[in-house]
């Protein structure tokens, strides 16, 4: 189903968007130029189980080296720009003006977050997603330097585990995500996990400092526990 965000009868607010996520539905656009949003509810849903998240050995060395300074929620617009820009294997973006506006409003409300990798004062990679209870919906990720997006993902998972989250939704599964342990589950099973996760009011994206060094992130992955998926 496609909706025009500027239609008075079908105005999509941040609250409507959160309700859609709580029902297992998320928006996408055909292109950055389109003003339409399409509601997507895949038959098979990609998730990244937090308790079996796998960090390849070489990536662990990169995380531990603190080659990037990793912070959260400092430059939402720059992260959206990075995610929307063309990249290898991605000539078009689904991040259009309505999505940027809605996610910006959710960011101001504390429901949208960024994980950012900086080096020498430049944003070189990162990701953003939506938080709802103990569920985090990963929306998009980008990298301008080798491993920057992967390091951002490692820090995200560490933060979610420390904060008591139980669901990391990746929407779909790619070969890249499979190296970290991503799997596909049925819509029915996803709905059960989602219902449990969004009811968790105790989860916190800020359970650890806004800036974490690599050894802290890796230690969190090894020692903290969360609900099994």
Short mmCIF file of C-alpha atoms in Angstrom, two decimals:
data_model
loop_
_atom_site.label_atom_id
_atom_site.label_comp_id
_atom_site.label_asym_id
_atom_site.label_seq_id
_atom_site.Cartn_x
_atom_site.Cartn_y
_atom_site.Cartn_z
CA UNK A 1 0.00 0.00 0.00
CA UNK A 2 1.36 3.42 -0.94
CA UNK A 3 0.52 6.61 0.93
CA UNK A 4 1.29 10.24 0.18
CA UNK A 5 2.73 11.76 3.32
CA UNK A 6 1.34 15.20 2.45
CA UNK A 7 -2.25 13.99 2.11
CA UNK A 8 -4.47 15.51 4.88
CA UNK A 9 -6.55 12.34 5.12
CA UNK A 10 -3.52 10.06 5.34
CA UNK A 11 -1.09 12.19 7.34
CA UNK A 12 1.67 10.00 8.76
CA UNK A 13 2.86 11.22 12.14
CA UNK A 14 5.72 9.87 14.26
CA UNK A 15 3.13 8.22 16.49
CA UNK A 16 1.53 6.48 13.50
CA UNK A 17 4.96 5.31 12.39
CA UNK A 18 5.74 3.84 15.81
CA UNK A 19 2.42 2.00 15.79
CA UNK A 20 3.30 0.58 12.38
CA UNK A 21 6.64 -0.68 13.67
CA UNK A 22 4.88 -2.22 16.67
CA UNK A 23 2.70 -4.15 14.20
CA UNK A 24 5.69 -5.38 12.18
CA UNK A 25 5.32 -2.90 9.32
CA UNK A 26 7.92 -0.43 8.11
CA UNK A 27 7.97 2.23 5.36
CA UNK A 28 10.14 2.43 2.26
CA UNK A 29 10.14 4.62 -0.84
CA UNK A 30 10.91 3.73 -4.43
CA UNK A 31 13.45 6.54 -4.74
CA UNK A 32 14.71 9.67 -3.02
CA UNK A 33 12.57 11.76 -5.39
CA UNK A 34 9.31 9.96 -4.62
CA UNK A 35 6.88 11.52 -2.15
CA UNK A 36 5.14 8.19 -1.56
CA UNK A 37 5.74 5.75 1.28
CA UNK A 38 5.10 2.05 0.81
CA UNK A 39 4.29 -0.05 3.85
CA UNK A 40 6.32 -3.28 3.88
CA UNK A 41 5.56 -6.45 5.86
CA UNK A 42 7.86 -9.24 4.63
CA UNK A 43 6.73 -12.85 4.80
CA UNK A 44 10.22 -13.69 6.09
CA UNK A 45 11.89 -11.20 8.40
CA UNK A 46 15.60 -10.65 8.98
CA UNK A 47 16.82 -10.42 12.56
CA UNK A 48 20.25 -10.42 14.18
CA UNK A 49 20.01 -12.51 17.38
CA UNK A 50 21.91 -10.59 20.03
CA UNK A 51 23.03 -13.60 22.07
CA UNK A 52 24.70 -15.28 19.05
CA UNK A 53 26.15 -12.16 17.43
CA UNK A 54 29.48 -13.13 15.85
CA UNK A 55 32.44 -10.77 15.45
CA UNK A 56 35.08 -12.07 13.00
CA UNK A 57 38.60 -12.20 14.40
CA UNK A 58 40.05 -9.55 12.10
CA UNK A 59 37.19 -7.19 12.90
CA UNK A 60 37.80 -7.68 16.62
CA UNK A 61 41.31 -6.36 16.12
CA UNK A 62 39.95 -3.31 14.33
CA UNK A 63 37.38 -2.66 17.06
CA UNK A 64 40.01 -3.07 19.76
CA UNK A 65 42.42 -0.69 18.01
CA UNK A 66 39.97 2.25 18.24
CA UNK A 67 40.86 3.25 14.69
CA UNK A 68 37.50 5.06 14.72
CA UNK A 69 35.96 7.17 17.45
CA UNK A 70 32.49 5.73 17.96
CA UNK A 71 29.75 7.94 19.39
CA UNK A 72 25.97 8.04 19.31
CA UNK A 73 23.37 10.66 18.41
CA UNK A 74 25.67 13.57 17.62
CA UNK A 75 24.86 14.30 13.94
CA UNK A 76 21.62 12.76 12.73
CA UNK A 77 21.50 14.70 9.45
CA UNK A 78 25.04 13.67 8.47
CA UNK A 79 24.25 10.01 9.10
CA UNK A 80 21.10 10.24 6.98
CA UNK A 81 23.15 11.89 4.24
CA UNK A 82 25.64 9.03 4.36
CA UNK A 83 22.94 6.37 4.29
CA UNK A 84 21.16 8.09 1.40
CA UNK A 85 24.28 8.56 -0.73
CA UNK A 86 25.03 6.11 -3.57
CA UNK A 87 27.62 3.48 -2.74
CA UNK A 88 29.06 0.19 -3.97
CA UNK A 89 26.17 -1.96 -5.13
CA UNK A 90 23.69 0.81 -4.27
CA UNK A 91 23.01 3.39 -6.93
CA UNK A 92 19.64 4.48 -5.54
CA UNK A 93 18.28 5.19 -2.10
CA UNK A 94 14.87 4.56 -0.58
CA UNK A 95 15.35 7.41 1.91
CA UNK A 96 13.08 10.16 0.61
CA UNK A 97 11.98 13.48 2.12
CA UNK A 98 8.99 12.06 4.09
CA UNK A 99 11.18 9.37 5.67
CA UNK A 100 13.86 11.90 6.57
CA UNK A 101 11.22 14.17 8.15
CA UNK A 102 9.58 11.40 10.15
CA UNK A 103 12.87 9.93 11.37
CA UNK A 104 14.08 13.41 12.27
CA UNK A 105 10.98 13.90 14.41
CA UNK A 106 11.51 10.49 16.03
CA UNK A 107 15.12 11.48 16.71
CA UNK A 108 13.91 14.57 18.57
CA UNK A 109 11.50 12.37 20.55
CA UNK A 110 14.27 9.92 21.50
CA UNK A 111 13.00 7.04 19.37
CA UNK A 112 15.59 7.25 16.58
CA UNK A 113 19.31 6.83 17.17
CA UNK A 114 22.57 6.96 15.30
CA UNK A 115 25.84 5.12 15.85
CA UNK A 116 28.65 7.09 14.23
CA UNK A 117 32.27 6.32 13.35
CA UNK A 118 34.54 9.36 13.16
CA UNK A 119 38.19 9.63 12.17
CA UNK A 120 40.23 12.82 12.17
CA UNK A 121 37.09 14.92 12.53
CA UNK A 122 35.28 13.29 9.59
CA UNK A 123 32.21 11.06 9.71
CA UNK A 124 33.34 7.93 7.87
CA UNK A 125 30.57 5.46 8.65
CA UNK A 126 27.54 4.73 10.74
CA UNK A 127 23.96 3.58 10.98
CA UNK A 128 20.59 4.65 12.26
CA UNK A 129 17.51 2.89 13.53
CA UNK A 130 14.29 3.15 15.50
CA UNK A 131 13.93 2.22 19.18
CA UNK A 132 10.64 0.97 20.58
CA UNK A 133 10.67 -0.71 23.98
CA UNK A 134 13.25 -3.48 23.83
CA UNK A 135 13.22 -3.63 20.03
CA UNK A 136 15.62 -1.83 17.72
CA UNK A 137 14.78 -1.59 14.03
CA UNK A 138 17.95 -1.14 11.99
CA UNK A 139 17.12 1.12 9.08
CA UNK A 140 20.29 1.81 7.09
CA UNK A 141 24.06 1.72 7.32
CA UNK A 142 26.93 3.27 5.37
CA UNK A 143 30.70 3.28 5.18
CA UNK A 144 33.24 5.61 3.61
CA UNK A 145 36.23 3.72 4.97
CA UNK A 146 36.91 0.03 5.30
CA UNK A 147 35.18 -1.58 8.28
CA UNK A 148 33.57 1.65 9.52
CA UNK A 149 30.01 0.34 9.17
CA UNK A 150 31.01 -3.01 10.70
CA UNK A 151 32.52 -1.30 13.72
CA UNK A 152 29.33 0.75 14.10
CA UNK A 153 27.30 -2.47 14.07
CA UNK A 154 29.50 -4.07 16.74
CA UNK A 155 29.05 -1.03 18.98
CA UNK A 156 25.30 -1.05 18.34
CA UNK A 157 24.92 -4.68 19.40
CA UNK A 158 27.05 -4.10 22.50
CA UNK A 159 24.86 -1.14 23.43
CA UNK A 160 21.64 -3.11 22.87
CA UNK A 161 22.86 -6.04 24.95
CA UNK A 162 23.95 -3.74 27.76
CA UNK A 163 20.60 -1.95 27.62
CA UNK A 164 18.45 -5.05 27.90
CA UNK A 165 17.11 -5.11 24.35
CA UNK A 166 15.86 -8.44 23.01
CA UNK A 167 15.26 -7.82 19.30
CA UNK A 168 17.43 -6.35 16.56
CA UNK A 169 15.39 -6.22 13.37
CA UNK A 170 17.41 -6.04 10.14
CA UNK A 171 14.29 -6.20 7.91
CA UNK A 172 16.04 -8.44 5.38
CA UNK A 173 19.08 -10.72 5.44
CA UNK A 174 22.13 -10.08 3.27
CA UNK A 175 25.33 -12.06 2.87
CA UNK A 176 27.08 -9.29 4.78
CA UNK A 177 24.72 -9.61 7.75
CA UNK A 178 24.92 -13.39 7.68
CA UNK A 179 28.62 -13.16 8.61
CA UNK A 180 27.45 -11.68 11.93
CA UNK A 181 24.79 -14.34 12.49
CA UNK A 182 21.68 -12.82 10.91
CA UNK A 183 18.81 -15.21 10.22
CA UNK A 184 15.37 -15.19 8.63
CA UNK A 185 12.29 -16.08 10.63
CA UNK A 186 8.65 -16.36 9.68
CA UNK A 187 6.24 -13.48 10.04
CA UNK A 188 4.44 -15.40 12.80
CA UNK A 189 7.58 -16.02 14.85
CA UNK A 190 8.70 -12.45 14.30
CA UNK A 191 5.37 -11.14 15.58
CA UNK A 192 5.73 -13.12 18.81
CA UNK A 193 9.26 -11.78 19.39
CA UNK A 194 8.16 -8.26 18.53
CA UNK A 195 5.19 -8.31 20.90
CA UNK A 196 7.46 -9.33 23.77
CA UNK A 197 10.15 -6.79 22.91
CA UNK A 198 7.98 -3.68 22.58
CA UNK A 199 6.47 -4.34 26.00
CA UNK A 200 9.88 -3.98 27.64
CA UNK A 201 9.86 -0.47 29.09
CA UNK A 202 13.07 -1.11 31.04
CA UNK A 203 15.33 -1.27 27.97
CA UNK A 204 17.68 1.70 27.60
CA UNK A 205 19.83 2.81 24.67
CA UNK A 206 21.88 4.85 27.15
CA UNK A 207 22.83 2.06 29.56
CA UNK A 208 26.48 2.62 28.62
CA UNK A 209 28.30 5.94 27.97
CA UNK A 210 27.69 7.79 24.71
CA UNK A 211 31.32 7.09 23.81
CA UNK A 212 32.60 3.55 24.22
CA UNK A 213 36.09 2.36 23.40
CA UNK A 214 36.55 -0.91 21.54
CA UNK A 215 37.64 -3.07 24.44
CA UNK A 216 34.56 -1.97 26.37
CA UNK A 217 32.27 -2.88 23.47
CA UNK A 218 33.87 -6.30 23.06
CA UNK A 219 33.75 -6.96 26.79
CA UNK A 220 30.06 -6.04 26.82
CA UNK A 221 29.37 -8.50 24.03
CA UNK A 222 31.11 -11.26 25.98
CA UNK A 223 29.74 -10.65 29.47
CA UNK A 224 26.31 -9.09 29.18
CA UNK A 225 23.25 -11.19 28.55
CA UNK A 226 19.84 -10.54 27.04
CA UNK A 227 16.70 -12.48 26.23
CA UNK A 228 17.37 -15.26 23.77
CA UNK A 229 15.68 -15.15 20.39
#
